[in-house]
Amino acid sequence: MSGNEAGGMDMFWMKHALCLAARGAASGEVPVGAVVVRSKEVVGEGYNQREKKNDPTAHAEIIAIRQAAGNLGRWRLDDCDIYVTLEPCPMCAGALVMARIGRIFYGTKDPRWGACGTLYDIPRDVRWNHSCTIRGGILAEDCAKMLREFFQARRQPAVQGGEMAERSKAGDSKSSRR
């Protein structure tokens, strides 16, 4: 596969992850989507579901790798890639290393929680028995825009019953991430 073909496929899969992120946003979740791909086929996908599941670990990446492992019947995902709209946090980066994901592709950097090169570089740490190749910046502006618009909408006053009330800010006091 040529570089142009690979770049086109990377954009294709990131668009898929963006669609998943939009599903999360529509249900009130921070819009992060992830898709695990093996041989040009989706084997796992997810979007943030922390609010829905009342589970602090229900990040898009965790949901996607659990689904991939279940679908493939194994926990080692070394022949798989993951595409995620936001740079993985430390928890997710660690899970990706533990799952032996081959390559991590992400959209926009996370200046507060980024663990794939921004604040930490967990998947490339030479002290682990596995490392992942990382490439960020795929459709970065589209990914960042979705997050910005989600949080801007949450910060706008909402009119409820004739009274002004501010929408919940749960999760966005310290992070644009999750």
CSV table of N, CA, C and O in Angstrom, one decimal, residues 21 23 26 31 39 41 46 53 77 106 116 119 137 140 172:
chain,number,residue,atom,x,y,z
A,21,ALA,N,-17.9,9.2,17.9
A,21,ALA,CA,-17.9,10.3,18.8
A,21,ALA,C,-19.2,11.1,18.8
A,21,ALA,O,-19.7,11.5,19.9
A,23,ARG,N,-22.1,10.0,18.1
A,23,ARG,CA,-23.1,9.2,18.8
A,23,ARG,C,-23.0,9.4,20.3
A,23,ARG,O,-24.1,9.5,21.0
A,26,ALA,N,-24.4,12.9,21.1
A,26,ALA,CA,-25.8,12.9,21.1
A,26,ALA,C,-26.5,12.3,22.3
A,26,ALA,O,-27.6,12.7,22.6
A,31,PRO,N,-17.6,13.7,23.5
A,31,PRO,CA,-17.4,13.0,22.1
A,31,PRO,C,-16.1,12.5,21.8
A,31,PRO,O,-15.2,13.2,21.2
A,39,SER,N,-6.8,-5.9,9.5
A,39,SER,CA,-6.9,-6.3,8.0
A,39,SER,C,-8.0,-5.5,7.3
A,39,SER,O,-8.8,-6.2,6.7
A,41,GLU,N,-10.7,-4.3,8.5
A,41,GLU,CA,-12.0,-4.7,9.0
A,41,GLU,C,-12.2,-4.3,10.4
A,41,GLU,O,-11.3,-4.4,11.3
A,46,GLY,N,-16.2,1.9,19.8
A,46,GLY,CA,-16.8,2.4,21.0
A,46,GLY,C,-16.8,3.9,21.0
A,46,GLY,O,-16.0,4.5,20.3
A,53,LYS,N,-23.1,4.5,31.8
A,53,LYS,CA,-22.7,3.3,32.6
A,53,LYS,C,-22.3,3.5,34.0
A,53,LYS,O,-22.1,2.6,34.8
A,77,LEU,N,-3.8,-8.1,20.8
A,77,LEU,CA,-4.3,-7.4,19.6
A,77,LEU,C,-3.2,-6.9,18.8
A,77,LEU,O,-3.3,-5.8,18.2
A,106,TYR,N,-4.4,8.9,16.4
A,106,TYR,CA,-5.3,9.7,17.1
A,106,TYR,C,-5.5,11.0,16.3
A,106,TYR,O,-4.7,11.4,15.5
A,116,CYS,N,0.1,9.8,24.9
A,116,CYS,CA,0.8,9.3,23.7
A,116,CYS,C,1.7,10.3,23.1
A,116,CYS,O,1.8,10.5,21.9
A,119,LEU,N,1.8,14.7,27.3
A,119,LEU,CA,2.3,14.8,28.7
A,119,LEU,C,3.1,13.6,29.1
A,119,LEU,O,4.1,13.7,29.7
A,137,GLY,N,-2.7,13.6,14.9
A,137,GLY,CA,-3.0,14.7,13.9
A,137,GLY,C,-3.8,14.3,12.8
A,137,GLY,O,-4.0,15.1,11.9
A,140,ALA,N,-7.2,16.3,12.8
A,140,ALA,CA,-7.1,16.9,14.1
A,140,ALA,C,-8.1,18.0,14.3
A,140,ALA,O,-8.7,18.2,15.3
A,172,ASP,N,-16.0,18.6,32.9
A,172,ASP,CA,-15.3,19.5,32.1
A,172,ASP,C,-14.6,20.6,33.0
A,172,ASP,O,-14.2,21.6,32.5
